[in-house]
PDB file of N, CA and C in Angstrom:
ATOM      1  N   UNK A   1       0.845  -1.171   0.000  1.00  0.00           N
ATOM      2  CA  UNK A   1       0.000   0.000   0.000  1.00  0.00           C
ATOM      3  C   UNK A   1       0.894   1.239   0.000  1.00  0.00           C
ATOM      4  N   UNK A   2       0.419   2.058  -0.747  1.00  0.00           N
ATOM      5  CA  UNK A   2       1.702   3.835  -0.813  1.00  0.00           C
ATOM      6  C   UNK A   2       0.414   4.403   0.013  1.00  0.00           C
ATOM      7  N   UNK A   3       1.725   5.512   0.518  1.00  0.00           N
ATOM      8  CA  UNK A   3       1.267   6.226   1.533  1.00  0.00           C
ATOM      9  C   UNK A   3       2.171   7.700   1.482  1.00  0.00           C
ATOM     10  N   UNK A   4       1.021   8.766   0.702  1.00  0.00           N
ATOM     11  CA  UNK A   4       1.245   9.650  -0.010  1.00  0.00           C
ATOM     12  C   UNK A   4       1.871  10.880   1.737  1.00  0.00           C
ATOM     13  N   UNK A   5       2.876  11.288   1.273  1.00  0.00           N
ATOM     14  CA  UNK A   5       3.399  12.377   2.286  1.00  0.00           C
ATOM     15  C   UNK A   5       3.856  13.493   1.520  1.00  0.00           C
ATOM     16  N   UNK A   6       3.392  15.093   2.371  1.00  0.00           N
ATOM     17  CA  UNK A   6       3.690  16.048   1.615  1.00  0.00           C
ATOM     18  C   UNK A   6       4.703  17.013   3.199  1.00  0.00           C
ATOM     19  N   UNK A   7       5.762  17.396   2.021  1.00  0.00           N
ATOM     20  CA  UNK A   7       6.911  17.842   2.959  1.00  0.00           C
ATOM     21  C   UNK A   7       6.901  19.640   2.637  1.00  0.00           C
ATOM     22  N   UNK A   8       6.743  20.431   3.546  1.00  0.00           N
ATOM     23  CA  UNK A   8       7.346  21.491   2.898  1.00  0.00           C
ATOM     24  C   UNK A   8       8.202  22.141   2.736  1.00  0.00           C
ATOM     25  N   UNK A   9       8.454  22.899   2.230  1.00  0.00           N
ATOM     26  CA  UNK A   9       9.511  23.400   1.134  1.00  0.00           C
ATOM     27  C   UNK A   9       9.563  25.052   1.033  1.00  0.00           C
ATOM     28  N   UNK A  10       8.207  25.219   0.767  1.00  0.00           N
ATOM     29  CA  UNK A  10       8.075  26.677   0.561  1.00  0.00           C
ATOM     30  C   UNK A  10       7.264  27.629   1.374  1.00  0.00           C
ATOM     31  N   UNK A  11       7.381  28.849   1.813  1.00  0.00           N
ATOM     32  CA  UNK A  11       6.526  29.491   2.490  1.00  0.00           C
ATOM     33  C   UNK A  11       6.477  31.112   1.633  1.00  0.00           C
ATOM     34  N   UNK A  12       5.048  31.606   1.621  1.00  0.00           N
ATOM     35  CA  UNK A  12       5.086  32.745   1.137  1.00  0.00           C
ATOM     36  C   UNK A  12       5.456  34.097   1.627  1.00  0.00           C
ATOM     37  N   UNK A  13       5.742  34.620   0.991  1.00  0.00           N
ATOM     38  CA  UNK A  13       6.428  36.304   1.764  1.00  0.00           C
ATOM     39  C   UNK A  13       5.753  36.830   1.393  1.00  0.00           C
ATOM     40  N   UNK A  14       4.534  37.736   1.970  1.00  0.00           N
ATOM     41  CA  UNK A  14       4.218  39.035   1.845  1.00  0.00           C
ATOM     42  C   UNK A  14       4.611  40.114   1.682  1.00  0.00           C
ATOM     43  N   UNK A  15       4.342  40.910   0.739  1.00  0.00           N
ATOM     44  CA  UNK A  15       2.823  41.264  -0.113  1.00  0.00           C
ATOM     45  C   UNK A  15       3.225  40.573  -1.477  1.00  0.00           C
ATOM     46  N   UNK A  16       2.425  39.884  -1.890  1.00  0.00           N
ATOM     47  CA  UNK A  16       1.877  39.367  -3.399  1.00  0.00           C
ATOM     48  C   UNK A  16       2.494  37.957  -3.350  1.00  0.00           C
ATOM     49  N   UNK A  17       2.831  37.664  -4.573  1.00  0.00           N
ATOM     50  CA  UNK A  17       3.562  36.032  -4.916  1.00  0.00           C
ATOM     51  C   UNK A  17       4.790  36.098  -4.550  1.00  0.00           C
ATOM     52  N   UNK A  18       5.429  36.071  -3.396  1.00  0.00           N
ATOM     53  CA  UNK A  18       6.574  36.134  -3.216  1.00  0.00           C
ATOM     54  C   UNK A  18       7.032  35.034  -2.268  1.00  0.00           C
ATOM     55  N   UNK A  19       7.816  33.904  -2.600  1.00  0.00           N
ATOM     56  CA  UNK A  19       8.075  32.531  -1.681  1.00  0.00           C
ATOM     57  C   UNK A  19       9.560  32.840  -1.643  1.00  0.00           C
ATOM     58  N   UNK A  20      10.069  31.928  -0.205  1.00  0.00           N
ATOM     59  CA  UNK A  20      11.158  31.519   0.219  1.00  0.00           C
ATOM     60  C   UNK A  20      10.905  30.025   0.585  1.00  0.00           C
ATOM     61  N   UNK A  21      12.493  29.354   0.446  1.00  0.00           N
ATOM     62  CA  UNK A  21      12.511  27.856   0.474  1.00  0.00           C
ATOM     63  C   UNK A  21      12.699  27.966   2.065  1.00  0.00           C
ATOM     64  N   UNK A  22      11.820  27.086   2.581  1.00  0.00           N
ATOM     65  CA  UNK A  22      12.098  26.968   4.090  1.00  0.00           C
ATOM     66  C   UNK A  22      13.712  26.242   4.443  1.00  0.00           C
ATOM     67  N   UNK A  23      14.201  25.501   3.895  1.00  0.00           N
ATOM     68  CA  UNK A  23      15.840  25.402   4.122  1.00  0.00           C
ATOM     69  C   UNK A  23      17.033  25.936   3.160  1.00  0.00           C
ATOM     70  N   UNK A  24      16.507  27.092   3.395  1.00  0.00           N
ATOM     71  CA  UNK A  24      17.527  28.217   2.237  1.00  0.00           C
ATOM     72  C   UNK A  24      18.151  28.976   3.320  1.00  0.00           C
ATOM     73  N   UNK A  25      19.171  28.389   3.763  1.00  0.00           N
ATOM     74  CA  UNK A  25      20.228  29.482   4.682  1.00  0.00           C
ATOM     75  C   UNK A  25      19.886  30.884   4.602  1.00  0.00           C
ATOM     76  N   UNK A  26      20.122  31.515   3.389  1.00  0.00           N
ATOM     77  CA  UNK A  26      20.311  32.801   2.679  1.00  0.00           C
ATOM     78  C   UNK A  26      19.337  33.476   2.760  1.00  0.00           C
ATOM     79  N   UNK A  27      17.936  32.399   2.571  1.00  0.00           N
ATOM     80  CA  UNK A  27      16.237  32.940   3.063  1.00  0.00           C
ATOM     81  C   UNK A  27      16.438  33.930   1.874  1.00  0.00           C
ATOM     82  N   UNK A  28      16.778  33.465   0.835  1.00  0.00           N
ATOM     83  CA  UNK A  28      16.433  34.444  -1.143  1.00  0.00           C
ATOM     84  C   UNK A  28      14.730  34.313  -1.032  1.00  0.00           C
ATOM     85  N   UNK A  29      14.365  35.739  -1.296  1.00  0.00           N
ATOM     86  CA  UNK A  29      12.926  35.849  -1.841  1.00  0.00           C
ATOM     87  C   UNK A  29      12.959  35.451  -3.100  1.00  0.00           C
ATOM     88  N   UNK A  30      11.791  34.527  -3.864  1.00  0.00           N
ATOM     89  CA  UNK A  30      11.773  34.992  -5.053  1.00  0.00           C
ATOM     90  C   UNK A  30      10.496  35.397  -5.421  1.00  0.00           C
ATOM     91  N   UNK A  31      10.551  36.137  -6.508  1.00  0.00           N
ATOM     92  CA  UNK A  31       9.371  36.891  -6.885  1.00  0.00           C
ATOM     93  C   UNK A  31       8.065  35.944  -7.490  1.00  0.00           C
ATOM     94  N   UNK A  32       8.163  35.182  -7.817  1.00  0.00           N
ATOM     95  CA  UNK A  32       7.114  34.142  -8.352  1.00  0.00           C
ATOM     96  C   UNK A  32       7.426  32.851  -8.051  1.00  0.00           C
ATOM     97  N   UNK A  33       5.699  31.903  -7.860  1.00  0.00           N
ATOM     98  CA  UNK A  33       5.983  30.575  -7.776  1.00  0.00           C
ATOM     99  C   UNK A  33       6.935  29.682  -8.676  1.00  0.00           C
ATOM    100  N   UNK A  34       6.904  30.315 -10.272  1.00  0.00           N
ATOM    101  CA  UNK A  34       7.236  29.652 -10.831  1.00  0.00           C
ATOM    102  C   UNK A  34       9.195  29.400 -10.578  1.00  0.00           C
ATOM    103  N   UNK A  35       9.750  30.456 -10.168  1.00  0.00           N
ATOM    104  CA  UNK A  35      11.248  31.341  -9.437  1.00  0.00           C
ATOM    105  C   UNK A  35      11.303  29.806  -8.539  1.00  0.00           C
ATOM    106  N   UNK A  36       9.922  30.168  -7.644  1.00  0.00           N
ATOM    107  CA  UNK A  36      10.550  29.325  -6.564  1.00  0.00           C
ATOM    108  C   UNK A  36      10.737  27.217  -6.926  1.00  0.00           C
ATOM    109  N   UNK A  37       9.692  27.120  -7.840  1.00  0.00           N
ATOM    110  CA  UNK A  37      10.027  25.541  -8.162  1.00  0.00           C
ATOM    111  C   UNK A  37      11.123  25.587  -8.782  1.00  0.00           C
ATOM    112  N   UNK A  38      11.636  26.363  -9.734  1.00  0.00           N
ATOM    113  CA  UNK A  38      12.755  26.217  -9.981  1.00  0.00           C
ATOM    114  C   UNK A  38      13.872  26.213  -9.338  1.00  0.00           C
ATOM    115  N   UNK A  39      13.857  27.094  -8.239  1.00  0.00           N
ATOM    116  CA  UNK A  39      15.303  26.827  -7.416  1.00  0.00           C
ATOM    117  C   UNK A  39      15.359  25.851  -6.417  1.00  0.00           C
ATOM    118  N   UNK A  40      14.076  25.388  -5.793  1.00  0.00           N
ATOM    119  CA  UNK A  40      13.819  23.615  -5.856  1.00  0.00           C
ATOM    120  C   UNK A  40      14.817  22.724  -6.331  1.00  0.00           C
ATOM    121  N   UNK A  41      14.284  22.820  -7.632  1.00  0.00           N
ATOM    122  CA  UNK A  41      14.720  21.538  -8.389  1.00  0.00           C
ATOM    123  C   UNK A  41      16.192  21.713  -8.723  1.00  0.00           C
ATOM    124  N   UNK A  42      16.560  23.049  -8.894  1.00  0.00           N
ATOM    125  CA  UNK A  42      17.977  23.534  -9.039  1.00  0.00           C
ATOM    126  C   UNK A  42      18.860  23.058  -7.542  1.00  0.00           C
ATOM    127  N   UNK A  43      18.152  23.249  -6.738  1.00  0.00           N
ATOM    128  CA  UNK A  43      18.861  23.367  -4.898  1.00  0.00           C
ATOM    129  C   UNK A  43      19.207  21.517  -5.058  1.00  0.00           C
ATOM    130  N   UNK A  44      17.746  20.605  -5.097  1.00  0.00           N
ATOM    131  CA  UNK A  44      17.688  19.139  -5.018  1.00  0.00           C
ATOM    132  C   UNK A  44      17.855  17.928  -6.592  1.00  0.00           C
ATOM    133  N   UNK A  45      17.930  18.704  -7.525  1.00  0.00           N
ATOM    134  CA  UNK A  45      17.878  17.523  -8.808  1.00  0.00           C
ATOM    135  C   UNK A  45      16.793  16.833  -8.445  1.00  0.00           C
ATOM    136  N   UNK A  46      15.724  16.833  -7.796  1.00  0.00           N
ATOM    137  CA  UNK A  46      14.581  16.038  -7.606  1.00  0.00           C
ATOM    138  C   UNK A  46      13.449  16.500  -8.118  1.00  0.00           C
ATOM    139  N   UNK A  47      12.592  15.157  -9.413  1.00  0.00           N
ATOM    140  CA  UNK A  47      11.480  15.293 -10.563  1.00  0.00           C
ATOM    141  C   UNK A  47      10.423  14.696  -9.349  1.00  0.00           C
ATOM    142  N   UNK A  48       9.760  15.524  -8.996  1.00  0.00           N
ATOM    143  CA  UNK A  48       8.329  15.188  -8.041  1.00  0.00           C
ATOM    144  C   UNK A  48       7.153  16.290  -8.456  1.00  0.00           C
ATOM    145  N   UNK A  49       6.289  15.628  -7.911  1.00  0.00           N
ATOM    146  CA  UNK A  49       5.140  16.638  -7.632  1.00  0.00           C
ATOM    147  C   UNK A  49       4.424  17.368  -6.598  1.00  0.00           C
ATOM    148  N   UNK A  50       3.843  18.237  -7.167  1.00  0.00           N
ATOM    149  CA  UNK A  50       4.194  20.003  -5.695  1.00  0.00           C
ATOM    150  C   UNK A  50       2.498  19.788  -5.381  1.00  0.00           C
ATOM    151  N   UNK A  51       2.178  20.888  -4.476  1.00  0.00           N
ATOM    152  CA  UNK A  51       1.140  20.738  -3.212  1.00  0.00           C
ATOM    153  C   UNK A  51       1.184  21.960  -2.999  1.00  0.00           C
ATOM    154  N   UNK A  52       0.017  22.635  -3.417  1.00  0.00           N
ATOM    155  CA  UNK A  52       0.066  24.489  -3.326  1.00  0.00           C
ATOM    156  C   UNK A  52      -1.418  24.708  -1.879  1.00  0.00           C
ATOM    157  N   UNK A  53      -1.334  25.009  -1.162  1.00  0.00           N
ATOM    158  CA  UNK A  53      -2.129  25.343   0.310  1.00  0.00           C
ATOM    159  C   UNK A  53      -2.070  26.873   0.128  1.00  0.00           C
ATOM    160  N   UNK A  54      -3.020  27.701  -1.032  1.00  0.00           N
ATOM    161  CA  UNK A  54      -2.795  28.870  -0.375  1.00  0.00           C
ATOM    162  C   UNK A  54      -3.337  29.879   0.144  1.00  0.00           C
ATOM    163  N   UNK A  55      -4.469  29.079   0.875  1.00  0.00           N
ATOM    164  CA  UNK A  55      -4.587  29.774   2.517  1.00  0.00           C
ATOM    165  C   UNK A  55      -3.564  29.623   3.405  1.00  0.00           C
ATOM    166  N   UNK A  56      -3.033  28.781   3.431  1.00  0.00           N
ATOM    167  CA  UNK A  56      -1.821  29.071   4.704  1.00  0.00           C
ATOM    168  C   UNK A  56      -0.342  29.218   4.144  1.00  0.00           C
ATOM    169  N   UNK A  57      -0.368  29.414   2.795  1.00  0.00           N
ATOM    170  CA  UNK A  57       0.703  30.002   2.124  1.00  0.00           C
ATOM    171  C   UNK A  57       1.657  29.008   1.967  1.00  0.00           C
ATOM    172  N   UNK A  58       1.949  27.716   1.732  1.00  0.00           N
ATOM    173  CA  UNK A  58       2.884  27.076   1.742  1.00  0.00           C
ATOM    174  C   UNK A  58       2.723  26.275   0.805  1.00  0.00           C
ATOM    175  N   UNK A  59       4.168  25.546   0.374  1.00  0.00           N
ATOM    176  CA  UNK A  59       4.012  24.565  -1.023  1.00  0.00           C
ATOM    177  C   UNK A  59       4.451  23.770  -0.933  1.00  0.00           C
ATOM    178  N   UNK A  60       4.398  22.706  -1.059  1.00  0.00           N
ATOM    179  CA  UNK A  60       4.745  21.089  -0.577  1.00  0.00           C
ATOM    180  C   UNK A  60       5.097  20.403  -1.430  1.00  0.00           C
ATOM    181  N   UNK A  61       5.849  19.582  -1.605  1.00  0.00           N
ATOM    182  CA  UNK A  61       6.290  18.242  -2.077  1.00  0.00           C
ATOM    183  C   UNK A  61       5.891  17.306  -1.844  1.00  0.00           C
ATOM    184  N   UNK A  62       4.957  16.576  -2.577  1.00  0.00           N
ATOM    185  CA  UNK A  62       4.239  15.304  -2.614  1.00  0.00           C
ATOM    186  C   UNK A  62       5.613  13.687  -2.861  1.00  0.00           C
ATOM    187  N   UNK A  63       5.469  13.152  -2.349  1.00  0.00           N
ATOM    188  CA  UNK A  63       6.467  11.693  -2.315  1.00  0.00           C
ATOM    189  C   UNK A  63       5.455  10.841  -1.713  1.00  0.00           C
ATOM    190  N   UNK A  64       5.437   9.635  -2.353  1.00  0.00           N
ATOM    191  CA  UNK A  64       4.879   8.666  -1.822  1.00  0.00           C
ATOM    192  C   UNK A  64       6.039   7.635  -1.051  1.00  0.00           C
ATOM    193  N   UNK A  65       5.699   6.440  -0.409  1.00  0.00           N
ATOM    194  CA  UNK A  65       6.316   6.127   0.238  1.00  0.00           C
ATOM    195  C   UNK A  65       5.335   4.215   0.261  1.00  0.00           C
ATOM    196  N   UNK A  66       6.184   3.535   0.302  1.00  0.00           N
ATOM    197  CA  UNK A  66       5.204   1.604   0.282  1.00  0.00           C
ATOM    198  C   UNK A  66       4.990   1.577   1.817  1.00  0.00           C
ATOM    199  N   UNK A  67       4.238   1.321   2.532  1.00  0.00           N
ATOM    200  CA  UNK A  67       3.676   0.543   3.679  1.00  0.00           C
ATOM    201  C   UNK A  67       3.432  -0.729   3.578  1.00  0.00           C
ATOM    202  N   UNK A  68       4.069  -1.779   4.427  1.00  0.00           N
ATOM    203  CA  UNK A  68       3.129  -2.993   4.325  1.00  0.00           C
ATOM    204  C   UNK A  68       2.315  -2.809   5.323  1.00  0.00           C
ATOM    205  N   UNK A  69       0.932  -3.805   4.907  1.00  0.00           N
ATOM    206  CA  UNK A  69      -0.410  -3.562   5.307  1.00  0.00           C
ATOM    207  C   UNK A  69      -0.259  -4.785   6.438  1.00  0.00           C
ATOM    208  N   UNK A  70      -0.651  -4.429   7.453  1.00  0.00           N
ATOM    209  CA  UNK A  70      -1.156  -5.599   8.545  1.00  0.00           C
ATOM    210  C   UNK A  70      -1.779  -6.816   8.246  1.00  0.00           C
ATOM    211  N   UNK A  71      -0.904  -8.436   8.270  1.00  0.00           N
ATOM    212  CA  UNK A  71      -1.787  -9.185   8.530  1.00  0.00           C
ATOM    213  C   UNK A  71      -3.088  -9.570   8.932  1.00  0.00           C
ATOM    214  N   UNK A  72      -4.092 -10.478   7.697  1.00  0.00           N
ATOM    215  CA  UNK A  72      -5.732 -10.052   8.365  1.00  0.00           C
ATOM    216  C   UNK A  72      -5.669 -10.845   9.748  1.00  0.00           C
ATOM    217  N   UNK A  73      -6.326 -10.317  10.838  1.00  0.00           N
ATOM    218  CA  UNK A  73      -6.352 -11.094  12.102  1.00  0.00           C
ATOM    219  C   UNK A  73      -6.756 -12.402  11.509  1.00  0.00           C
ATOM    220  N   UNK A  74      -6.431 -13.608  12.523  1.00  0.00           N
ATOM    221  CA  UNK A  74      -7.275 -14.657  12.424  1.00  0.00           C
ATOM    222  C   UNK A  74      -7.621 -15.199  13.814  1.00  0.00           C
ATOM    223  N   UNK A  75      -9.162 -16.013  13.387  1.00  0.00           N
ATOM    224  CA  UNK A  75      -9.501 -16.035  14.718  1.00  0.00           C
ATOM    225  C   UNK A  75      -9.771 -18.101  14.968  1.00  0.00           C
ATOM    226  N   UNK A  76      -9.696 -18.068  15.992  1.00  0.00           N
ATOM    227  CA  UNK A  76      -9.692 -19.591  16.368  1.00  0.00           C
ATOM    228  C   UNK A  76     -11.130 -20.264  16.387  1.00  0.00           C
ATOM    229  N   UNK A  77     -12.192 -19.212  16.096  1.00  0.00           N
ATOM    230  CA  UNK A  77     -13.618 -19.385  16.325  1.00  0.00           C
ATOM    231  C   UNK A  77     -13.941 -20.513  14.782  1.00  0.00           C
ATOM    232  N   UNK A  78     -13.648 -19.699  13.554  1.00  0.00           N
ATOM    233  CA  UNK A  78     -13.723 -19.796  12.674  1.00  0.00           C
ATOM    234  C   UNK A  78     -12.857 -20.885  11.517  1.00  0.00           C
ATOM    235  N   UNK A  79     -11.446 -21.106  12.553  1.00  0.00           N
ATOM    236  CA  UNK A  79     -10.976 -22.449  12.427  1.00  0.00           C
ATOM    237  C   UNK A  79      -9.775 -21.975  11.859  1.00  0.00           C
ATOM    238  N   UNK A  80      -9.567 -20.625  11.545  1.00  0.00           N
ATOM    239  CA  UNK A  80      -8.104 -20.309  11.565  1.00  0.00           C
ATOM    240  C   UNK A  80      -6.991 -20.271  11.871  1.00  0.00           C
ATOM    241  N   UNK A  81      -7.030 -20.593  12.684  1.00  0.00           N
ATOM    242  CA  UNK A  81      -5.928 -21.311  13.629  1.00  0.00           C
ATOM    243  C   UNK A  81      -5.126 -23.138  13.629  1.00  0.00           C
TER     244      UNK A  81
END
């Protein structure tokens, strides 16, 4: 089973479209979303897909991830055992 996780990455700067990468030492504004996926992918070499929240201003990185799923119980009633 995948088990979809979104990490973030970006937070917006006020006033207008203006993001910073949340682990950017330097904390560079850039002027547009499009600025900021790019220095993303420039910062990590990593082909994923993004996660835009913007009521609370932030942009995420979607990665999935495999889970194994829990053995179905078995019960001794039923002769499973």
């Amino acid at each position: 089973m995948e088990q979809e996780k979104n990490i973030l990455i970006a937070r917006r700067v006020p006033p207008s479209d203006q993001w910073c990468l949340v682990d950017d030492e330097k904390q560079i504004v850039y002027k547009s979303l499009t600025e900021t996926l790019e220095a993303y992918y420039q910062k990590t070499q990593t082909k994923c897909e993004f996660r835009l929240a913007p009521l609370k201003g932030e942009l995420y990185m979607i990665t999935t991830e495999n889970i194994e799923s829990p053995p179905p119980k078995r019960f001794n009633i039923y002769g499973d055992l």
